[in-house]
Short mmCIF file of C-alpha atoms and ligand atoms in Angstrom, two decimals:
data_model
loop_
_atom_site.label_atom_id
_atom_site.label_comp_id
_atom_site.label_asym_id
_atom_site.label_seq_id
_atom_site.Cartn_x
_atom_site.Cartn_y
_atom_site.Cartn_z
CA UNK A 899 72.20 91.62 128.77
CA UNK A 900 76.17 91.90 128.09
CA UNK A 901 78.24 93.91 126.47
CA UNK A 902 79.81 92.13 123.74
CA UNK A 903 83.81 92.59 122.30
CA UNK A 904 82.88 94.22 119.06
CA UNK A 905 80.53 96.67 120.44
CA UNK A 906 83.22 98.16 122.61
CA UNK A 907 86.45 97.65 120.01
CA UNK A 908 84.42 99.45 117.51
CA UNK A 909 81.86 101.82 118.59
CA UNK A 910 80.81 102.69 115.04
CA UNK A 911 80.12 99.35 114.93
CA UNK A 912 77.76 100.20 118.05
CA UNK A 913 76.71 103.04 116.66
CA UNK A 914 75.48 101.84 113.59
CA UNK A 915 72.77 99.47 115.09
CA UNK A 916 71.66 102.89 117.28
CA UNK A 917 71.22 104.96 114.80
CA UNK A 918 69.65 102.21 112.53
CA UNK A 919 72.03 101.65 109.61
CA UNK A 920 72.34 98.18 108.60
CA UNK A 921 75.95 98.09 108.86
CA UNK A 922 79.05 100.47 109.77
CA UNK A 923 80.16 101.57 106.36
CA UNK A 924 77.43 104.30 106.35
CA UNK A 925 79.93 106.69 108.45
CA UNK A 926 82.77 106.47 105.71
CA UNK A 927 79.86 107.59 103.46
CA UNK A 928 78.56 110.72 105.23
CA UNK A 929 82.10 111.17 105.81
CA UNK A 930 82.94 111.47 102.59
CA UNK A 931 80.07 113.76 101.84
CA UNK A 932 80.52 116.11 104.52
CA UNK A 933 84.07 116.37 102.87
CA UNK A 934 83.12 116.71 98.97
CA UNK A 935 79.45 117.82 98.91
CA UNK A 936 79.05 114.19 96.83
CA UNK A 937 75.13 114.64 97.31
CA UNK A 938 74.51 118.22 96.13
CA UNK A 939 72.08 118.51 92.92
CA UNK A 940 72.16 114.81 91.87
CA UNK A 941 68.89 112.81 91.75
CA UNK A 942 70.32 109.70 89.96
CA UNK A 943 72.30 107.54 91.69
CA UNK A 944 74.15 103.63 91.48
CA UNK A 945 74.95 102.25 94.68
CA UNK A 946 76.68 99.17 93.11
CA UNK A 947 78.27 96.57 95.20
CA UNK A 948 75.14 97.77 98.29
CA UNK A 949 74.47 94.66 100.21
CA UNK A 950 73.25 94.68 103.19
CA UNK A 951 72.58 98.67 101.90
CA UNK A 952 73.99 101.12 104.45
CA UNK A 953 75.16 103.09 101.90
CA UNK A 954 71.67 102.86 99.79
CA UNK A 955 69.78 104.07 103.41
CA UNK A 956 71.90 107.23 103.35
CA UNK A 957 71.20 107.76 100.05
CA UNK A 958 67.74 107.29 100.68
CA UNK A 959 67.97 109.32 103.25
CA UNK A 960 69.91 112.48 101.83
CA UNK A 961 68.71 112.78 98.50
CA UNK A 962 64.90 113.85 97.67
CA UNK A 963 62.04 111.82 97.26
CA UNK A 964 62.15 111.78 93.73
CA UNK A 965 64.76 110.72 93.04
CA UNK A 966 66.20 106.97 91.38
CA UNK A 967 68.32 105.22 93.32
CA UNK A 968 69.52 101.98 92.20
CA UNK A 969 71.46 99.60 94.39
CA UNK A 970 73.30 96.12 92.76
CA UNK A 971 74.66 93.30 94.92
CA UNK A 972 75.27 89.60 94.31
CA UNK A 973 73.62 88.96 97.73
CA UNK A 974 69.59 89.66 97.81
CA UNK A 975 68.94 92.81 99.77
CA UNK A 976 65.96 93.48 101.75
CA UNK A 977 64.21 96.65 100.66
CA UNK A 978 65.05 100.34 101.46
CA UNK A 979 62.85 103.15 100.94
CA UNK A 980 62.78 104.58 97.25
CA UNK A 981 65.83 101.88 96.37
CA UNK A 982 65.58 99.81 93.44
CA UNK A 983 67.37 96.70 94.04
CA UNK A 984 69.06 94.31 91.27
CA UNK A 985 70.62 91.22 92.06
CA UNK A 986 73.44 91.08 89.83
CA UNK A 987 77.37 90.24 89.20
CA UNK A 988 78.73 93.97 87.96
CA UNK A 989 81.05 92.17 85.71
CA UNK A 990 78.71 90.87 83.91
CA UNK A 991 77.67 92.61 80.92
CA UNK A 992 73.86 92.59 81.12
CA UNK A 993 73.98 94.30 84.45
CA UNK A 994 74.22 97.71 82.63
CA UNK A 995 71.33 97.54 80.56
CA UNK A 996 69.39 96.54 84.03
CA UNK A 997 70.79 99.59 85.37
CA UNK A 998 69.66 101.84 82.49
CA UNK A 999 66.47 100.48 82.27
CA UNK A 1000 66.00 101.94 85.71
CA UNK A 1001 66.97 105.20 84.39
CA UNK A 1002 64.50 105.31 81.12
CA UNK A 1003 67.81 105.48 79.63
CA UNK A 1004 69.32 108.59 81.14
CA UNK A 1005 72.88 109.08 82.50
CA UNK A 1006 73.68 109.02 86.30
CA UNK A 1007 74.88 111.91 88.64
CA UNK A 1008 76.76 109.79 90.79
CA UNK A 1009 78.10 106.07 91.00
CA UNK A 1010 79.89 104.36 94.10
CA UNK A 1011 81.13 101.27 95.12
CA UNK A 1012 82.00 100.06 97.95
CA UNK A 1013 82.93 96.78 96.24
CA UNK A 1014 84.65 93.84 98.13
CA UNK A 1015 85.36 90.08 97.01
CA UNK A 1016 85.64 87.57 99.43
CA UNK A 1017 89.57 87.00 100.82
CA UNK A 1018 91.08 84.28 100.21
CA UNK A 1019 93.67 84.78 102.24
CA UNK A 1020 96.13 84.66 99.34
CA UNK A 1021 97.09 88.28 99.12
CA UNK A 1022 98.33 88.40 95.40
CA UNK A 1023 95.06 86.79 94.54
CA UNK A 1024 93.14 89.04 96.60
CA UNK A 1025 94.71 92.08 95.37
CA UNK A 1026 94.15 90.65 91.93
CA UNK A 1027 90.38 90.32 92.47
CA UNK A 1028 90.10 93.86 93.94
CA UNK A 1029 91.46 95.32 90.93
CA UNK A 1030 89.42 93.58 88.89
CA UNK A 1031 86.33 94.46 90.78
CA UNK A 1032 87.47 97.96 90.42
CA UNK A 1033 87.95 97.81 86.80
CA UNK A 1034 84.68 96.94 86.75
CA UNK A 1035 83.29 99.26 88.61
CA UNK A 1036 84.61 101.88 86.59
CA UNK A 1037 83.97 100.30 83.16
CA UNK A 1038 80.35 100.63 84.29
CA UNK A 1039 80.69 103.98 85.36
CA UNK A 1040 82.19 105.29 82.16
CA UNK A 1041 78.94 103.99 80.45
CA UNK A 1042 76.29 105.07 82.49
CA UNK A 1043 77.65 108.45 84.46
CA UNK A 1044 76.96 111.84 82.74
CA UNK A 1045 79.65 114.59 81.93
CA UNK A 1046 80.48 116.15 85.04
CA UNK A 1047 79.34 113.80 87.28
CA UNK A 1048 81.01 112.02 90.33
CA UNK A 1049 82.12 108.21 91.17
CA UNK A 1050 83.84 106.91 94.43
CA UNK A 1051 85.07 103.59 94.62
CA UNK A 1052 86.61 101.71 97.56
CA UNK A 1053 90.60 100.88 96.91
CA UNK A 1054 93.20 98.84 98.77
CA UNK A 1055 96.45 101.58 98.68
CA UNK A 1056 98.92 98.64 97.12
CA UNK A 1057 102.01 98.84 94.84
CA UNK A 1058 99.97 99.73 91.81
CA UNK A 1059 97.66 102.32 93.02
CA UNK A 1060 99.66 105.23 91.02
CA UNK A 1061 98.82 103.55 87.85
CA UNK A 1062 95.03 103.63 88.76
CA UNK A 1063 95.39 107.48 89.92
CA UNK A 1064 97.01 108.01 86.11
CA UNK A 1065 93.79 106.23 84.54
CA UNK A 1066 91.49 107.53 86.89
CA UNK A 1067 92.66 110.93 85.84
CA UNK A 1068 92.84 110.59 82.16
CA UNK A 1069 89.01 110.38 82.89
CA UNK A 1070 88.19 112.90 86.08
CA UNK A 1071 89.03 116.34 86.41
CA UNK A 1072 89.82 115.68 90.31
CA UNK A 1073 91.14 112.13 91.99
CA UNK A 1074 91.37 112.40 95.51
CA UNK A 1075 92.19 108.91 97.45
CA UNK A 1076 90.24 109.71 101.12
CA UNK A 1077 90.14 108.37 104.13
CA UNK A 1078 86.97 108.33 106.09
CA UNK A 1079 87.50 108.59 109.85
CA UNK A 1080 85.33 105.48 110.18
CA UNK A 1081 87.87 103.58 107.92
CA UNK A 1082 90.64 101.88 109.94
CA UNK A 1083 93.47 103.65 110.20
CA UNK A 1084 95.67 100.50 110.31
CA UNK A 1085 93.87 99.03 106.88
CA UNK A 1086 94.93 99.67 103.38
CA UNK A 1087 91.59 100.51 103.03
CA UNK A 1088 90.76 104.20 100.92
CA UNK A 1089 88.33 105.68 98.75
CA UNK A 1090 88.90 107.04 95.60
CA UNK A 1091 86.93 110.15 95.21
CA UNK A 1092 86.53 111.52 91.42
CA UNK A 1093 85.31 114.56 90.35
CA UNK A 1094 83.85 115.97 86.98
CA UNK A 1095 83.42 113.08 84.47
CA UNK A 1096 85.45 113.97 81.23
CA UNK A 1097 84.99 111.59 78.65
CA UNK A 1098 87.56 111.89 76.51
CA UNK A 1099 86.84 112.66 72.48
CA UNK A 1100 88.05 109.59 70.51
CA UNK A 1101 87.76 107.35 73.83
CA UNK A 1102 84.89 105.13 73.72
CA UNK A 1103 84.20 103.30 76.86
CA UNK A 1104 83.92 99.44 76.50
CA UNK A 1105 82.67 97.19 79.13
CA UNK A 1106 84.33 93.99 78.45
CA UNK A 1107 85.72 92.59 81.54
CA UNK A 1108 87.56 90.58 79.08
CA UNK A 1109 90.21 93.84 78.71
CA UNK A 1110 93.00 94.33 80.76
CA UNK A 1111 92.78 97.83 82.15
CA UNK A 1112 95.81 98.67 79.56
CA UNK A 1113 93.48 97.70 76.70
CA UNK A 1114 90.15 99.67 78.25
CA UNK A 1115 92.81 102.80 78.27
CA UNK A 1116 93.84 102.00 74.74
CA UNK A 1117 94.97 105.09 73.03
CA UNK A 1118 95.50 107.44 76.25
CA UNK A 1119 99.16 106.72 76.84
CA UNK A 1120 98.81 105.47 80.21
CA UNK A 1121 100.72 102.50 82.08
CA UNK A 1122 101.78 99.93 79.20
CA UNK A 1123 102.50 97.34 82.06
CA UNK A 1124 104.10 94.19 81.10
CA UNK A 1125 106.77 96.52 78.38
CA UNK A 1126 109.52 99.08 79.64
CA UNK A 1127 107.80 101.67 79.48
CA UNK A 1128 105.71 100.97 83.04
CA UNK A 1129 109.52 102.01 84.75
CA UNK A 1130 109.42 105.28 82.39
CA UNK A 1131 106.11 106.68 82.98
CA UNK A 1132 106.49 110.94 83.03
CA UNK A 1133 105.37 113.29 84.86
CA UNK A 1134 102.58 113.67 83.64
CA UNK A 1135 101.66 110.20 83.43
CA UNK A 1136 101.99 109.54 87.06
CA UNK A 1137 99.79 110.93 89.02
CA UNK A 1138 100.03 111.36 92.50
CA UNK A 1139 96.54 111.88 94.10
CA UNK A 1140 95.87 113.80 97.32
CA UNK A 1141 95.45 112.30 100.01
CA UNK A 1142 92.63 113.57 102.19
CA UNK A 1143 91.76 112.26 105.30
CA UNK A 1144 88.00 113.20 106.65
CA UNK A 1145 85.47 112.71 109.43
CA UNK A 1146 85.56 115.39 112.52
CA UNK A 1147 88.65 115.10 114.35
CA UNK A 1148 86.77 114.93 117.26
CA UNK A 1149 84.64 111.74 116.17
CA UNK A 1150 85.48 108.21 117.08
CA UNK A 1151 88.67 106.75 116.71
CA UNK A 1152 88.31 103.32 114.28
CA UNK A 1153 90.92 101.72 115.88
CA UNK A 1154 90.85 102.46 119.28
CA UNK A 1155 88.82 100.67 121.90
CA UNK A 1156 86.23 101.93 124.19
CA UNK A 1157 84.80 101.69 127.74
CA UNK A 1158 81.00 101.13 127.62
CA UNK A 1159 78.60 102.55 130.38
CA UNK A 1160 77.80 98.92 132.31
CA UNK A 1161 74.17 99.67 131.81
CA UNK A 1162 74.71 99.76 127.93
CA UNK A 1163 72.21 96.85 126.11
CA UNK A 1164 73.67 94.60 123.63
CA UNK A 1165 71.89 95.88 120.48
CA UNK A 1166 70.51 93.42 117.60
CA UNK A 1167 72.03 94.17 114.09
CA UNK A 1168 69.61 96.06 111.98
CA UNK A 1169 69.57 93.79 109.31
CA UNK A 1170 70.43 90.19 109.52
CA UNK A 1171 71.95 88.49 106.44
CA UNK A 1172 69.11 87.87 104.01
CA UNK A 1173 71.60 84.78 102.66
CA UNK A 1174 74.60 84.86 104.14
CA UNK A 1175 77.88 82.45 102.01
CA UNK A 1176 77.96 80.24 105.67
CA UNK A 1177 74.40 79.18 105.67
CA UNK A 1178 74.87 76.34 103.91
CA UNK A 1179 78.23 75.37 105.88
CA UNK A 1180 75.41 76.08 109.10
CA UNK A 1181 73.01 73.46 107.12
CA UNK A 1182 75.26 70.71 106.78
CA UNK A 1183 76.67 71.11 110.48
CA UNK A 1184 73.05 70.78 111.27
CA UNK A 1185 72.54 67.80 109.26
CA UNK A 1186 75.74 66.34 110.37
CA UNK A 1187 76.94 66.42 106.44
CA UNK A 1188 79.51 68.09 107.99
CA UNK A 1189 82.97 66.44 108.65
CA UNK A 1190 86.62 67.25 110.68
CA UNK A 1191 89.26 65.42 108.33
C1 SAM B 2069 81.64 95.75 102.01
S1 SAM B 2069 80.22 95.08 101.28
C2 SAM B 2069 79.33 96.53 100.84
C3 SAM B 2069 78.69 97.22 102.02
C4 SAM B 2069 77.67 98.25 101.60
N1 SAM B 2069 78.31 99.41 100.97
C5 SAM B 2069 76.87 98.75 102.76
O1 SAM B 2069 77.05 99.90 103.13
O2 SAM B 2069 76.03 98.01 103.27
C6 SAM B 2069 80.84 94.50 99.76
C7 SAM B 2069 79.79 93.92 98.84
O3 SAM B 2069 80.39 93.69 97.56
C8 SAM B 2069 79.59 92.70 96.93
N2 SAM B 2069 80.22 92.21 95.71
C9 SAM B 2069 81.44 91.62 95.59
N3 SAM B 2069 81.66 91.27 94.30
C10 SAM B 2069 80.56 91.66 93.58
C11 SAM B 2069 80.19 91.58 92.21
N4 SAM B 2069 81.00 91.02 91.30
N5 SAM B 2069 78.99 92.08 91.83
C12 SAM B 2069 78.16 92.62 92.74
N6 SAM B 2069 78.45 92.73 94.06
C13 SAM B 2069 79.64 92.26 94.48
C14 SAM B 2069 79.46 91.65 98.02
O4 SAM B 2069 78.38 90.78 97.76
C15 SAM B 2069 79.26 92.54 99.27
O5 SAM B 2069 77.90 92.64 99.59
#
C-alpha cells in the first residue's frame, strides 16, 4: 500500500486515524485543554456543531463516566460512547429544549462549537454565515450554560472580530482568541476561549436568530453598527482579546510537510461519512443523471 499526499502534508491528519479519532480537529481540542484546564470539574457538556464527533470522543474520553454529554450536528453521527446525539439545525429554536431535555433541565458546565457552514466560495457571504453560526452558538449558550461556566467557539479572525471580543466580554469574565498548534497557521482560523459565565442582571438572553447581534446585546452599550457610533467605540468598549497560541512547541507543525518512513501503511479513516452533501452528486453520476453543460 502507498502513501498518500494528505497523510504526509498533514501528519495530524495521519495521526488522527492512528490514534483513532474520527477526524483531525481532536488535537485543537486537547490543545486547548492542556492550555485552559476546559475539562476540570464539569460533568455536563454540549458539543454542538460535532459531526463526524472527534471532539465528542475526547470528551468521552476525558470526562467521567457519568457524566451527559450531548453532541448536535445537521449530519447523522454514528454513536460514541456515553454521547447523546441530536440531529438538529442550532438555529433553530426547538434545538434548545432538545438539549435541556437531555439535561432534566439543568444548566451546562461547558459548551463548544466547532461550527462550520459550507463555503461558498463567496467570501462576504461566507463570512456572513460564520457569524451567524456564531451568533447562534452563543445565543444557545447564554440559555443553557450555568454561572461560571465555560464556552469555546471556532472564529474566522476578520475585520469585525473586535466587536465580537466587546460582546463576548460583556458576558465572560475572560475572552481569549487561541490558536491550537493543530490549527493552520496560514488560516484565519481561531478559537475563542471564554471563561466564567456572567449573566448580566437586567440582560435576558433571547434566542431568536431573527436578532441582529446589536439587538441580542440590547441595552449593554456595545457596537451600534450601521450608526456613528461603531467608529467611536471607547476604551472600554473595544476589547482587545489575548491572543494565545497553544500545543507543545515541539509537536507537529500544521503547515509543514513531512517525510513518511516508506514502510508506513495508508490508514482507513476512522469514520466514513454516515451521509456525506456529495452522495447524491455520486448517485446521479452513477445513474448517468449527471450532465457536463
Ligand atoms: C468542522 S465540522 C465539526 C468537526 C467536529 N468538531 C469534529 O471534531 O468531528 C463542522 C460541522 O458544523 C456542522 N454545522 C454547520 N452548520 C450547522 C448548523 N446550523 N447546525 C448544526 N450543525 C451545523 C456541519 O454539519 C459540520 O459537521
Amino acid at each position: 500500500m502507498g502513501r498518500t499526499n494528505k497523510d504526509k502534508r498533514d501528519l495530524y491528519y495521519r495521526r488522527a486515524k492512528e490514534e483513532g479519532w474520527r477526524a483531525r480537529s481532536a488535537f485543537k481540542l486537547l490543545q486547548l485543554n492542556d492550555q485552559f484546564n476546559l475539562f476540570d470539574n464539569i460533568t455536563r457538556v454540549v458539543d454542538l456543531c460535532a459531526a463526524p464527533g472527534s471532539w465528542s470522543q475526547v470528551l468521552s474520553k476525558n470526562l467521567s463516566p457519568d457524566s451527559t454529554i450531548v453532541a448536535v450536528d445537521l449530519q447523522p453521527m454514528t454513536p460514541i460512547d456515553n454521547v447523546t446525539t441530536i440531529q438538529a439545525d442550532i438555529t433553530h429554536p426547538k434545538t434548545l429544549q432538545r438539549i435541556l431535555d437531555c439535561f432534566g433541565g439543568e444548566p451546562a458546565d461547558f459548551v463548544c462549537s466547532d461550527g462550520a457552514p459550507d463555503v461558498t466560495g463567496l467570501h462576504d457571504l461566507d463570512e456572513y454565515i460564520q457569524a451567524q453560526l456564531i451568533l447562534s452558538a452563543l445565543q444557545l449558550t447564554t440559555c443553557l450554560l450555568k454561572p461560571g461556566g465555560s464556552f469555546v467557539a471556532k472564529i474566522f479572525r476578520g475585520r469585525d472580530i473586535d466587536l465580537l471580543y466587546s460582546q463576548l466580554s460583556y458576558l465572560f469574565d475572560k475572552v481569549i482568541c487561541a490558536k491550537p498548534r493543530a490549527s493552520r497557521g496560514t488560516s484565519l482560523e481561531a478559537f475563542i476561549v471564554c471563561l466564567g459565565y456572567k449573566p448580566r442582571e437586567g440582560w435576558t438572553p433571547k434566542l431568536d436568530l431573527g436578532v441582529s447581534s446589536e439587538e441580542f446585546f440590547d441595552g449593554s452599550n456595545i457596537g451600534k453598527q450601521g450608526t456613528m457610533e461603531v467608529y467611536e467605540l471607547d476604551e472600554e468598549e473595544r476589547k482587545i482579546a489575548p491572543f494565545i497560541a497553544c500545543g507543545d512547541i515541539n509537536d507537529i507543525d500544521s503547515d509543514a510537510t513531512y517525510s513518511l518512513d516508506v514502510s508506513s501503511l495508508t490508514l482507513d479513516p476512522v469514520q466514513k461519512p454516515t451521509a456525506p452533501p456529495y452522495k447524491k452528486a455520486l448517485e446521479m453520476k452513477r445513474n448517468g443523471e449527471l450532465q457536463r453543460r
